[in-house]
Coordinates of C-alpha atoms and ligand atoms in Angstrom, one line a residue:
Chain A
M16 CA 26.3 -83.7 356.2
I17 CA 23.6 -81.2 355.8
V18 CA 24.1 -78.2 358.0
A19 CA 22.4 -74.8 357.7
A20 CA 22.7 -73.4 354.3
S21 CA 23.1 -69.7 353.5
K22 CA 21.3 -67.7 350.8
K23 CA 24.0 -67.7 348.2
P24 CA 23.8 -71.4 347.3
L25 CA 20.1 -71.1 347.1
R26 CA 20.4 -68.3 344.5
F27 CA 23.0 -70.4 342.7
G28 CA 20.6 -73.3 342.7
V29 CA 17.8 -71.4 341.3
V30 CA 19.9 -69.9 338.5
A31 CA 21.5 -73.2 337.6
G32 CA 18.1 -75.0 337.6
L33 CA 16.3 -72.4 335.6
G34 CA 19.2 -72.0 333.2
L35 CA 19.3 -75.8 332.5
T36 CA 15.6 -75.8 331.9
I37 CA 15.8 -73.0 329.4
L38 CA 18.7 -74.6 327.7
F39 CA 17.0 -77.9 327.5
V40 CA 13.9 -76.5 325.8
S41 CA 16.0 -74.3 323.5
S42 CA 18.1 -77.3 322.5
L43 CA 15.0 -79.1 321.3
F44 CA 14.2 -76.4 318.8
V45 CA 17.6 -75.3 317.6
G46 CA 19.0 -77.1 314.5
V47 CA 19.3 -77.3 310.8
S48 CA 15.9 -78.6 310.1
D49 CA 13.2 -76.2 311.0
L50 CA 11.1 -77.3 314.0
P51 CA 8.6 -74.6 314.8
F52 CA 7.4 -74.7 318.4
R53 CA 3.7 -74.5 317.4
T54 CA 3.6 -77.6 315.2
A55 CA 6.1 -79.7 317.1
F56 CA 3.5 -81.9 318.6
S57 CA 0.8 -81.8 315.9
D58 CA 2.9 -82.5 312.8
P59 CA 4.1 -86.1 312.8
D60 CA 7.3 -85.4 310.9
A61 CA 8.2 -82.7 313.4
L62 CA 7.5 -85.0 316.3
Q63 CA 9.6 -87.7 314.7
L64 CA 12.5 -85.3 314.4
L65 CA 12.0 -84.3 318.0
L66 CA 12.0 -87.9 319.3
V67 CA 14.7 -89.4 317.1
S68 CA 17.2 -86.6 316.9
R69 CA 16.7 -83.5 319.1
L70 CA 15.6 -85.1 322.3
P71 CA 18.4 -87.8 322.2
R72 CA 20.9 -85.1 321.4
T73 CA 19.8 -82.9 324.2
L74 CA 19.8 -85.8 326.7
A75 CA 23.2 -86.9 325.5
A76 CA 24.6 -83.4 326.2
V77 CA 23.0 -83.3 329.7
L78 CA 24.3 -86.8 330.6
A79 CA 27.7 -86.2 329.2
G80 CA 28.1 -82.8 331.0
A81 CA 26.8 -84.0 334.3
G82 CA 29.0 -87.1 334.1
L83 CA 32.2 -85.2 333.2
A84 CA 31.7 -82.6 335.9
I85 CA 31.3 -85.4 338.5
A86 CA 34.2 -87.3 337.2
G87 CA 36.3 -84.2 337.4
L88 CA 35.1 -83.5 341.0
I89 CA 35.9 -87.0 342.1
M90 CA 39.3 -86.9 340.5
Q91 CA 40.1 -83.7 342.2
T92 CA 38.9 -85.1 345.5
L93 CA 41.0 -88.2 345.3
A94 CA 44.1 -86.4 344.2
R95 CA 43.4 -83.6 346.7
N96 CA 44.3 -81.2 343.8
R97 CA 42.0 -78.8 342.1
F98 CA 43.7 -78.9 338.7
V99 CA 43.2 -82.4 337.5
E100 CA 40.5 -83.8 335.3
P101 CA 39.9 -87.0 333.3
A102 CA 40.5 -85.2 330.0
T103 CA 44.1 -84.1 330.9
A104 CA 45.4 -86.6 333.4
G105 CA 45.5 -89.8 331.3
T106 CA 42.0 -91.2 331.9
A107 CA 40.5 -90.2 328.5
Q108 CA 43.7 -91.1 326.7
S109 CA 43.8 -94.5 328.3
A110 CA 40.2 -95.0 327.3
E111 CA 41.1 -94.1 323.8
L112 CA 43.9 -96.7 323.9
G113 CA 41.4 -99.3 325.1
I114 CA 38.9 -98.6 322.3
L115 CA 41.6 -98.4 319.7
A116 CA 42.9 -101.8 320.8
V117 CA 39.5 -103.4 320.6
T118 CA 38.8 -101.8 317.2
L119 CA 42.0 -103.2 315.9
L120 CA 41.9 -106.7 317.4
W121 CA 38.2 -107.3 317.3
P122 CA 36.4 -105.1 314.8
A123 CA 33.1 -106.8 315.3
A124 CA 32.8 -105.7 319.0
T125 CA 29.6 -104.0 319.9
L126 CA 29.5 -100.5 321.4
A127 CA 28.9 -101.9 324.8
M128 CA 32.0 -104.2 324.6
K129 CA 34.1 -101.3 323.3
T130 CA 32.9 -99.3 326.3
L131 CA 33.9 -102.1 328.6
A132 CA 37.4 -102.3 327.1
A133 CA 37.7 -98.5 327.3
S134 CA 36.6 -98.5 330.9
G135 CA 39.1 -101.2 331.8
A136 CA 41.9 -99.3 330.1
A137 CA 40.8 -96.0 331.7
L138 CA 40.8 -97.7 335.2
L139 CA 44.3 -99.0 334.7
G140 CA 45.6 -95.7 333.3
T141 CA 44.0 -93.7 336.1
S142 CA 45.3 -96.0 338.8
I143 CA 48.8 -95.6 337.5
F144 CA 48.3 -91.8 337.5
F145 CA 47.2 -91.9 341.2
M146 CA 49.9 -94.2 342.3
T147 CA 52.4 -91.8 340.9
A148 CA 50.6 -88.6 341.9
H149 CA 50.4 -89.7 345.6
R150 CA 54.2 -89.9 345.6
L151 CA 54.7 -86.4 344.5
P152 CA 55.6 -83.9 347.3
P153 CA 52.4 -82.2 348.6
S154 CA 54.4 -79.0 349.0
Q155 CA 54.4 -78.6 345.2
P156 CA 50.7 -78.8 344.2
F157 CA 51.4 -77.9 340.6
L158 CA 53.5 -81.0 340.0
V159 CA 50.3 -83.2 340.1
P160 CA 48.5 -81.5 337.1
L161 CA 51.8 -81.1 335.4
F162 CA 52.6 -84.8 335.7
G163 CA 49.0 -85.5 334.5
L164 CA 49.5 -83.4 331.4
V165 CA 52.8 -85.2 330.6
Y166 CA 51.4 -88.6 331.4
G167 CA 48.2 -88.0 329.4
G168 CA 50.3 -86.5 326.6
V169 CA 52.5 -89.6 326.3
I170 CA 49.6 -92.0 326.2
G171 CA 47.8 -89.7 323.7
A172 CA 50.9 -89.7 321.5
G173 CA 51.1 -93.4 321.6
V174 CA 47.4 -93.7 320.7
T175 CA 47.9 -91.3 317.7
F176 CA 50.9 -93.2 316.5
I177 CA 49.1 -96.6 316.6
A178 CA 46.0 -95.0 314.9
W179 CA 48.2 -93.6 312.2
Q180 CA 50.0 -96.9 311.6
A181 CA 46.6 -98.6 311.4
D182 CA 45.1 -95.9 309.3
L183 CA 42.4 -95.2 311.9
L184 CA 43.1 -91.5 312.4
Q185 CA 39.6 -90.5 311.4
Y186 CA 38.2 -92.7 314.1
L187 CA 40.5 -91.2 316.6
A188 CA 39.2 -87.7 315.8
I189 CA 35.7 -89.0 316.7
W190 CA 36.9 -90.2 320.1
T191 CA 39.1 -87.2 321.0
N192 CA 36.8 -84.4 320.0
G193 CA 33.3 -84.4 321.5
D194 CA 30.5 -84.0 319.0
F195 CA 26.8 -84.5 319.4
S196 CA 25.8 -84.1 315.8
G197 CA 25.9 -87.9 315.3
V198 CA 23.7 -88.6 318.3
L199 CA 20.4 -90.3 317.3
R200 CA 17.9 -92.5 319.2
G201 CA 19.6 -95.8 319.8
R202 CA 23.1 -94.4 319.6
Y203 CA 23.5 -92.6 322.9
E204 CA 21.6 -94.7 325.5
L205 CA 24.8 -96.1 327.0
L206 CA 25.3 -92.7 328.5
W207 CA 22.6 -93.5 331.0
V208 CA 25.1 -95.8 332.7
G209 CA 27.0 -92.5 333.4
A210 CA 23.9 -91.3 335.1
L211 CA 24.1 -94.3 337.3
M212 CA 27.6 -93.4 338.2
V213 CA 26.5 -89.9 339.1
A214 CA 23.9 -91.4 341.4
L215 CA 26.5 -93.6 343.0
A216 CA 28.7 -90.5 343.6
W217 CA 25.8 -88.7 345.2
F218 CA 25.2 -91.7 347.4
V219 CA 28.8 -91.6 348.7
A220 CA 29.0 -87.8 348.8
D221 CA 29.8 -87.7 352.6
R222 CA 32.6 -90.2 352.2
L223 CA 34.1 -88.2 349.3
T224 CA 34.1 -85.1 351.4
I225 CA 36.0 -87.0 354.0
M226 CA 38.4 -88.4 351.4
A227 CA 39.2 -84.8 350.5
L228 CA 40.5 -84.3 354.1
G229 CA 43.2 -86.8 353.3
R230 CA 44.2 -90.4 354.1
D231 CA 44.8 -89.9 357.8
A232 CA 41.6 -88.1 358.5
S233 CA 39.6 -90.7 356.5
I234 CA 41.1 -93.6 358.5
G235 CA 40.6 -91.7 361.7
L236 CA 36.9 -91.4 360.9
G237 CA 36.6 -95.0 360.2
L238 CA 36.4 -94.8 356.4
D239 CA 37.6 -97.7 354.2
Y240 CA 40.1 -95.5 352.4
A241 CA 41.3 -98.0 349.9
G242 CA 37.8 -99.2 349.1
M243 CA 36.6 -95.6 348.6
M244 CA 39.6 -94.9 346.3
R245 CA 38.5 -97.9 344.2
I246 CA 34.9 -96.8 344.0
G247 CA 36.1 -93.3 343.0
L248 CA 38.4 -94.6 340.3
I249 CA 35.6 -96.8 338.9
I250 CA 33.2 -93.9 338.7
V251 CA 35.8 -91.7 337.0
S252 CA 36.9 -94.4 334.5
V253 CA 33.5 -95.5 333.5
I254 CA 32.2 -92.0 332.9
A255 CA 35.3 -91.0 330.9
A256 CA 35.1 -94.2 328.8
L257 CA 31.4 -93.7 328.1
N258 CA 32.1 -90.2 326.9
V259 CA 35.0 -91.2 324.7
V260 CA 33.1 -94.0 323.1
V261 CA 29.7 -92.4 322.6
V262 CA 30.4 -88.8 321.9
G263 CA 34.1 -88.1 322.1
M264 CA 36.0 -86.4 324.9
I265 CA 35.0 -82.9 325.9
P266 CA 37.7 -80.9 327.6
F267 CA 37.5 -78.5 330.6
V268 CA 34.1 -79.5 331.9
G269 CA 35.6 -81.6 334.7
L270 CA 38.0 -78.9 335.5
V271 CA 36.0 -75.6 335.7
V272 CA 32.6 -76.8 336.9
P273 CA 33.7 -78.3 340.3
N274 CA 36.0 -75.3 340.9
I275 CA 33.3 -72.7 340.3
V276 CA 30.8 -74.6 342.5
S277 CA 33.5 -74.9 345.2
R278 CA 34.2 -71.2 345.1
I279 CA 30.5 -70.4 345.5
M280 CA 29.3 -73.1 347.9
G281 CA 32.3 -74.8 349.4
D282 CA 33.2 -78.5 349.3
N283 CA 30.6 -80.2 351.4
L284 CA 29.7 -82.5 348.6
R285 CA 26.4 -83.8 350.2
G286 CA 25.1 -80.3 349.5
T287 CA 27.0 -79.4 346.3
I288 CA 27.3 -82.5 344.2
K289 CA 23.9 -82.0 342.6
W290 CA 24.8 -78.5 341.6
V291 CA 28.1 -79.8 340.1
A292 CA 26.1 -82.3 338.0
L293 CA 23.5 -79.7 337.0
S294 CA 26.1 -77.0 336.1
G295 CA 28.1 -79.5 334.0
A296 CA 25.0 -80.5 332.1
G297 CA 24.1 -76.8 331.5
L298 CA 27.6 -75.9 330.4
V299 CA 27.9 -78.7 327.8
L300 CA 24.4 -78.2 326.6
G301 CA 25.0 -74.5 326.2
C302 CA 28.2 -75.1 324.3
D303 CA 26.4 -77.5 322.0
I304 CA 23.7 -74.9 321.3
I305 CA 26.4 -72.3 320.5
G306 CA 28.1 -74.8 318.2
R307 CA 24.8 -75.3 316.3
L308 CA 24.1 -71.6 316.0
I309 CA 27.4 -69.9 315.4
R310 CA 27.9 -70.9 311.8
Y311 CA 24.4 -71.8 311.0
P312 CA 23.5 -74.0 309.1
Y313 CA 26.8 -75.7 309.7
E314 CA 27.8 -77.1 313.1
I315 CA 30.9 -76.7 315.2
P316 CA 31.7 -79.7 317.4
V317 CA 31.0 -79.2 321.1
G318 CA 34.6 -80.1 322.0
T319 CA 35.9 -77.2 320.0
V320 CA 33.4 -74.7 321.5
M321 CA 34.2 -76.0 324.9
G322 CA 37.9 -75.6 324.2
V323 CA 37.3 -71.9 323.9
V324 CA 34.5 -71.4 326.5
G325 CA 36.1 -73.7 329.1
G326 CA 39.5 -72.2 328.5
A327 CA 38.2 -68.7 329.1
L328 CA 36.4 -69.9 332.3
F329 CA 39.6 -71.6 333.5
L330 CA 41.6 -68.4 333.0
W331 CA 39.0 -66.4 334.8
L332 CA 39.1 -68.9 337.7
L333 CA 42.9 -68.6 337.9
F334 CA 43.0 -64.9 338.0
R335 CA 40.0 -64.2 340.2
R336 CA 40.8 -64.6 343.8
P337 CA 38.6 -67.0 345.8
A338 CA 35.6 -65.4 347.4
H339 CA 35.7 -65.4 351.1
G340 CA 32.7 -65.9 353.4
Chain B
M15 CA 43.8 -99.2 378.5
I16 CA 46.3 -98.8 375.7
R17 CA 48.8 -101.6 375.7
I18 CA 52.0 -101.2 373.6
E19 CA 54.3 -104.2 373.5
N20 CA 57.7 -104.4 372.0
V21 CA 56.9 -102.0 369.2
S22 CA 59.6 -101.1 366.8
L23 CA 59.3 -99.1 363.6
S24 CA 61.6 -98.5 360.6
L25 CA 60.9 -96.1 357.8
Q26 CA 62.9 -96.3 354.6
A27 CA 65.4 -98.6 356.4
T28 CA 66.0 -96.0 359.2
P29 CA 65.1 -97.2 362.6
I30 CA 62.6 -94.8 364.2
L31 CA 61.3 -96.6 367.3
H32 CA 63.1 -99.2 369.3
D33 CA 61.3 -101.9 371.2
I34 CA 58.8 -99.7 373.0
S35 CA 56.6 -101.1 375.7
L36 CA 54.2 -98.9 377.5
T37 CA 50.8 -99.2 379.2
I38 CA 48.5 -96.3 379.5
P39 CA 45.6 -97.1 381.9
K40 CA 42.1 -96.0 381.2
G41 CA 41.2 -92.5 382.4
G42 CA 43.5 -89.6 382.9
V43 CA 45.9 -87.4 380.9
T44 CA 49.2 -88.7 379.8
A45 CA 51.7 -86.2 378.3
L46 CA 54.2 -87.4 375.8
V47 CA 57.3 -85.1 375.8
G48 CA 60.7 -85.2 374.1
P49 CA 63.0 -83.4 371.7
N50 CA 62.2 -83.0 368.0
G51 CA 62.5 -86.2 366.1
A52 CA 62.2 -88.4 369.3
G53 CA 59.4 -90.4 367.7
K54 CA 56.4 -89.1 369.5
S55 CA 54.3 -88.5 366.4
S56 CA 55.3 -91.9 365.0
L57 CA 54.2 -93.7 368.2
L58 CA 50.9 -91.8 368.2
S59 CA 50.3 -92.7 364.5
L60 CA 50.9 -96.4 365.3
I61 CA 48.4 -96.3 368.2
A62 CA 45.9 -94.7 365.9
R63 CA 46.5 -97.3 363.1
L64 CA 47.5 -94.5 360.7
Q65 CA 50.9 -96.2 360.3
P66 CA 50.9 -100.0 359.8
L67 CA 52.4 -101.9 362.7
Q68 CA 55.7 -103.6 361.8
T69 CA 56.7 -105.5 364.9
G70 CA 55.2 -105.8 368.3
A71 CA 51.5 -105.4 369.3
I72 CA 49.2 -102.5 370.3
S73 CA 45.8 -102.9 371.7
I74 CA 43.2 -100.4 372.9
D75 CA 40.7 -101.8 375.4
G76 CA 41.9 -105.3 374.3
L77 CA 41.3 -104.6 370.6
P78 CA 44.4 -105.1 368.5
V79 CA 44.7 -102.0 366.4
D80 CA 46.0 -103.8 363.4
T81 CA 43.2 -106.4 363.0
T82 CA 40.2 -104.6 364.5
P83 CA 37.9 -103.1 361.8
N84 CA 38.6 -99.5 361.2
R85 CA 34.9 -98.5 361.8
T86 CA 35.0 -100.1 365.3
L87 CA 38.2 -98.3 366.2
A88 CA 36.9 -94.9 365.0
K89 CA 34.3 -95.1 367.7
I90 CA 37.0 -95.8 370.4
V91 CA 39.9 -93.6 369.5
A92 CA 40.2 -90.2 367.8
I93 CA 43.5 -88.6 366.7
L94 CA 44.5 -85.0 365.9
R95 CA 47.6 -85.1 363.8
Q96 CA 50.4 -82.6 364.3
D97 CA 50.2 -81.3 360.7
S98 CA 46.6 -81.5 359.7
V99 CA 45.9 -79.5 356.6
V100 CA 42.3 -78.9 355.6
A101 CA 42.4 -78.0 351.9
S102 CA 38.6 -78.3 351.5
R103 CA 36.4 -75.3 351.7
L104 CA 34.2 -76.5 354.5
R105 CA 32.5 -74.3 357.1
V106 CA 33.6 -74.8 360.7
R107 CA 30.3 -76.4 361.7
E108 CA 30.5 -78.8 358.7
L109 CA 34.0 -79.8 359.6
V110 CA 33.2 -80.4 363.2
S111 CA 30.1 -82.4 362.2
F112 CA 32.3 -84.9 360.4
G113 CA 33.6 -85.9 363.7
R114 CA 30.3 -87.6 364.2
F115 CA 30.7 -89.7 361.0
P116 CA 31.8 -92.9 362.7
H117 CA 28.6 -92.9 364.7
N118 CA 26.0 -91.8 362.2
R119 CA 27.7 -92.6 358.8
G120 CA 26.4 -89.3 357.5
R121 CA 22.9 -89.1 359.0
L122 CA 22.9 -86.5 361.8
T123 CA 20.7 -87.4 364.8
D124 CA 19.5 -84.9 367.4
T125 CA 22.2 -86.3 369.8
D126 CA 24.8 -85.6 367.1
R127 CA 23.6 -82.0 366.8
T128 CA 23.7 -81.5 370.5
I129 CA 27.2 -82.8 370.7
I130 CA 28.3 -80.7 367.7
E131 CA 26.9 -77.5 369.3
Q132 CA 28.5 -78.4 372.6
S133 CA 31.9 -78.9 371.0
L134 CA 31.6 -75.6 369.1
K135 CA 30.7 -73.8 372.3
Q136 CA 33.5 -75.5 374.3
F137 CA 36.1 -74.2 371.9
D138 CA 34.5 -70.8 371.5
L139 CA 33.6 -71.4 367.8
T140 CA 29.9 -70.6 367.9
D141 CA 30.5 -67.2 366.3
L142 CA 32.8 -68.7 363.6
A143 CA 30.6 -71.7 362.9
G144 CA 29.4 -70.4 359.5
R145 CA 32.9 -69.3 358.3
F146 CA 34.9 -71.3 355.8
I147 CA 38.0 -73.0 357.3
D148 CA 40.3 -71.3 354.8
T149 CA 39.3 -67.9 356.1
L150 CA 40.3 -68.6 359.7
S151 CA 43.5 -67.7 361.6
G152 CA 45.9 -70.4 362.4
G153 CA 44.7 -70.7 366.0
Q154 CA 41.1 -70.6 365.1
R155 CA 41.7 -73.4 362.6
Q156 CA 43.5 -75.4 365.2
R157 CA 40.6 -75.0 367.6
A158 CA 38.2 -76.2 364.9
L159 CA 40.3 -79.3 364.4
V160 CA 40.4 -80.0 368.2
A161 CA 36.6 -79.6 368.3
M162 CA 36.3 -82.1 365.5
A163 CA 38.3 -84.6 367.4
F164 CA 36.3 -83.9 370.6
C165 CA 33.1 -84.3 368.7
Q166 CA 34.1 -87.9 367.8
G167 CA 33.2 -88.6 371.4
T168 CA 35.7 -91.5 371.8
D169 CA 37.0 -92.9 375.0
Y170 CA 40.5 -92.3 373.8
L171 CA 41.8 -89.0 372.5
L172 CA 45.2 -88.8 370.9
L173 CA 46.4 -85.2 370.4
D174 CA 49.7 -84.4 368.7
E175 CA 50.8 -80.9 369.8
P176 CA 47.2 -79.5 369.9
L177 CA 48.6 -76.3 371.5
N178 CA 50.2 -75.3 368.2
N179 CA 49.2 -71.8 367.2
L180 CA 47.0 -71.3 370.3
D181 CA 47.4 -68.2 372.4
M182 CA 47.8 -68.4 376.2
Y183 CA 44.1 -68.1 376.8
Y184 CA 43.1 -70.9 374.5
A185 CA 46.0 -73.1 375.4
R186 CA 45.0 -73.0 379.0
D187 CA 41.4 -73.4 378.0
L188 CA 42.2 -76.5 376.0
M189 CA 44.2 -78.1 378.8
R190 CA 41.4 -77.4 381.3
S191 CA 38.9 -79.0 378.9
L192 CA 41.1 -82.0 378.6
R193 CA 41.3 -82.3 382.4
Q194 CA 37.6 -81.9 382.6
V195 CA 36.8 -84.8 380.2
A196 CA 39.4 -87.0 381.9
D197 CA 38.0 -86.4 385.3
G198 CA 34.3 -85.9 384.5
N199 CA 33.8 -88.4 381.7
G200 CA 36.5 -90.9 382.4
K201 CA 38.2 -90.3 379.0
T202 CA 41.8 -91.2 378.3
V203 CA 43.9 -88.4 376.8
V204 CA 47.3 -88.9 375.3
I205 CA 48.8 -85.5 374.4
V206 CA 52.1 -84.6 372.8
L207 CA 53.4 -81.4 374.4
H208 CA 56.5 -79.2 374.1
D209 CA 55.5 -76.9 376.9
I210 CA 56.8 -78.9 379.8
N211 CA 55.1 -76.7 382.3
M212 CA 51.7 -77.4 380.7
A213 CA 52.5 -81.0 381.0
G214 CA 53.5 -80.6 384.7
A215 CA 50.4 -78.6 385.5
Y216 CA 47.7 -80.7 383.7
A217 CA 49.0 -84.2 383.2
D218 CA 48.7 -87.2 385.6
R219 CA 51.7 -88.7 384.0
I220 CA 54.6 -87.7 381.8
V221 CA 56.3 -90.1 379.4
A222 CA 59.6 -88.8 378.0
M223 CA 60.9 -90.1 374.7
K224 CA 64.3 -89.7 373.0
S225 CA 65.8 -91.2 369.9
G226 CA 62.9 -93.6 369.5
R227 CA 62.9 -94.9 373.1
V228 CA 60.9 -94.2 376.2
I229 CA 63.7 -93.0 378.6
A230 CA 61.7 -91.7 381.6
D231 CA 58.2 -92.1 382.8
G232 CA 56.4 -90.9 386.0
A233 CA 54.3 -88.4 387.7
P234 CA 55.0 -84.7 387.0
A235 CA 56.7 -84.2 390.4
E236 CA 59.2 -87.0 389.5
M237 CA 59.8 -85.8 386.0
L238 CA 60.2 -82.1 386.4
T239 CA 63.6 -82.3 388.0
T240 CA 66.9 -80.9 386.6
P241 CA 68.6 -84.3 386.1
V242 CA 65.6 -86.0 384.3
L243 CA 65.1 -83.0 382.1
Q244 CA 68.7 -82.8 381.2
D245 CA 68.7 -86.4 380.3
V246 CA 65.7 -85.9 378.0
F247 CA 66.4 -82.5 376.4
G248 CA 70.2 -82.3 376.7
F249 CA 70.7 -79.2 378.7
A250 CA 70.4 -78.1 382.4
M251 CA 67.4 -76.1 383.3
Q252 CA 66.5 -74.7 386.7
V253 CA 63.3 -76.0 388.3
A254 CA 61.7 -73.6 390.8
T255 CA 58.8 -74.3 393.1
I256 CA 55.8 -72.0 393.2
N257 CA 52.9 -72.9 395.5
G258 CA 54.4 -76.3 396.0
K259 CA 54.4 -77.1 392.3
P260 CA 57.6 -77.4 390.1
I261 CA 58.0 -74.8 387.4
V262 CA 60.7 -75.3 384.8
L263 CA 62.6 -72.2 383.8
H264 CA 63.6 -73.7 380.5
H265 CA 63.8 -70.3 378.7
L266 CA 66.6 -69.0 380.8
Ligands
ATP429 N1 58.3 -90.8 356.4 C1 59.4 -90.8 357.1 N2 60.5 -91.3 356.5 C2 61.7 -91.4 357.1 N3 61.9 -90.9 358.4 C3 60.9 -90.3 359.0 C4 59.6 -90.3 358.4 N4 58.7 -89.6 359.3 C5 59.5 -89.4 360.3 N5 60.7 -89.8 360.2 C6 61.8 -89.6 361.2 O1 61.4 -90.3 362.3 C7 61.9 -89.6 363.5 C8 60.7 -89.4 364.5 O2 59.8 -88.6 363.9 P1 58.5 -88.1 364.7 O3 57.7 -87.2 363.7 O4 57.9 -89.2 365.3 O5 59.2 -87.1 365.8 P2 58.5 -86.3 366.9 O6 59.0 -86.8 368.2 O7 57.0 -86.2 366.7 O8 59.1 -84.8 366.6 P3 58.5 -83.3 366.7 O9 58.6 -82.9 368.1 O10 59.5 -82.6 365.8 O11 57.2 -83.4 366.2 C9 62.5 -88.4 363.0 O12 63.9 -88.5 363.1 C10 62.0 -88.2 361.6 O13 63.1 -87.6 360.8
MG430 MG1 55.7 -84.8 366.1

């Protein structure tokens, strides 16, 4: 519910919005092939490069980042634990298992079908995670992420083993480490389904805020707790699966972005969910640009850059005490 | 009217409540008392459909709690749990606003805003309205949770030990507020209390539970007597009379 806002969120909003705009424009003009700003729209070759490669790549980063941040936010809301995210708690690994199974059993499957299989597997894997996580004693909040790590690790190990047996390890690397360098027009559009999921999350933002108050409070306020749980799980699974299939999993986004926004603006999701999406988009896009520049003219995958940047942000979050106000 | 008929409850094969039948008429304050582990919270959870009904029947205003849609019940009955933890970083006003959710599904109307401001004022939270819940003291947080339950504006209010963490001023204040909504607005309040004198002073009726059963039930004057209290709590306490009202000297 919208209630009077203070100045801090406004400042955050301006910074995040402006930052994303700058990153978006920069992303269009940073890369191996030269694309001078002046000729971008007059030279047909340059325009072609912009439309076929740079713009899709930039949009893919924005969509992936926004989606992953929202998926992390929802997972944290449903688990009532700030330290879980799809990349570590078994969702991404289950999606990998799903796409691996399809690749093995039905190699002719289209990207959309693979995504569907990955989503189904992610949904199953995430549901099992939640069924177990809800049994863990709430007095020990670190058990939930710890269990998630072990659970995701076990599934991930299984995936690696099968991929190794089937000689598909190089495919696995594509799914497990996010990389936008292969993104071209016609190869990323599925990610727009992720945008739909983000919109759905926005639509149910008030309900999600109530879900974060726990089962009893949700039922007391007349919420369909089980139904909302299902909606949340579907959003998380579809977004994670899309990312695994289209660009490969990117770690940390779902973990650090919702936490930073919560520190600054609180957890009233009706007001904050758009900033979570925006910041996630900015973070992933920023990391992709860094990856393109740091060893120019070679590229470092965004997943690797995020491993460093996200890890540093996470440590900073852990050691910095929550702001009060 | 809350009608409880032959309700029993077992958790993990341990019997918790034994064949409870109880009728709470509409309007007035009913205090639920009894030793730790008597089953007070369990009974309240069943009434508020937080715990699925196993045997027996419970209805509120004729609506069975196990089959009536959750959304309908949320407009009729509000519950404050004994151990509510708010882990979210919400501001006091935001938290209290969510009490209106059953009515507006997220879109605040002017009526909602008026009720929210009223609830904030009633529990002396206006100055704290912009603060995050996790920066409040235990008693301030408790008041915010009570305000949220009040804000839900239901005819039935179930409060499980709402006096927890409240100082004497706010404890008395809350009891007076409850009295006021019961007398002025015809609301039905069921409140779990450990302070037997609060129950005696503010409730119309006291229901005593022990070991999963209702063992005594009556007006404060009948309940605040040495033999009844010894039955319920297991030790003899003196009951004095001050200004014609019974005062239990349980601390001596
Ligand atoms: N989830 C559970 N599993 C097993 N036993 C439970 C569970 N919850 C409560 N109990 C038991 O049920 C009994 C009644 O508990 P309840 O919380 O209703 O008591 P209470 O009257 O509210 O006590 P208090 O005054 O301490 O709040 C207790 O003996 C408790 O140990
Ligand atoms: Mg209790």
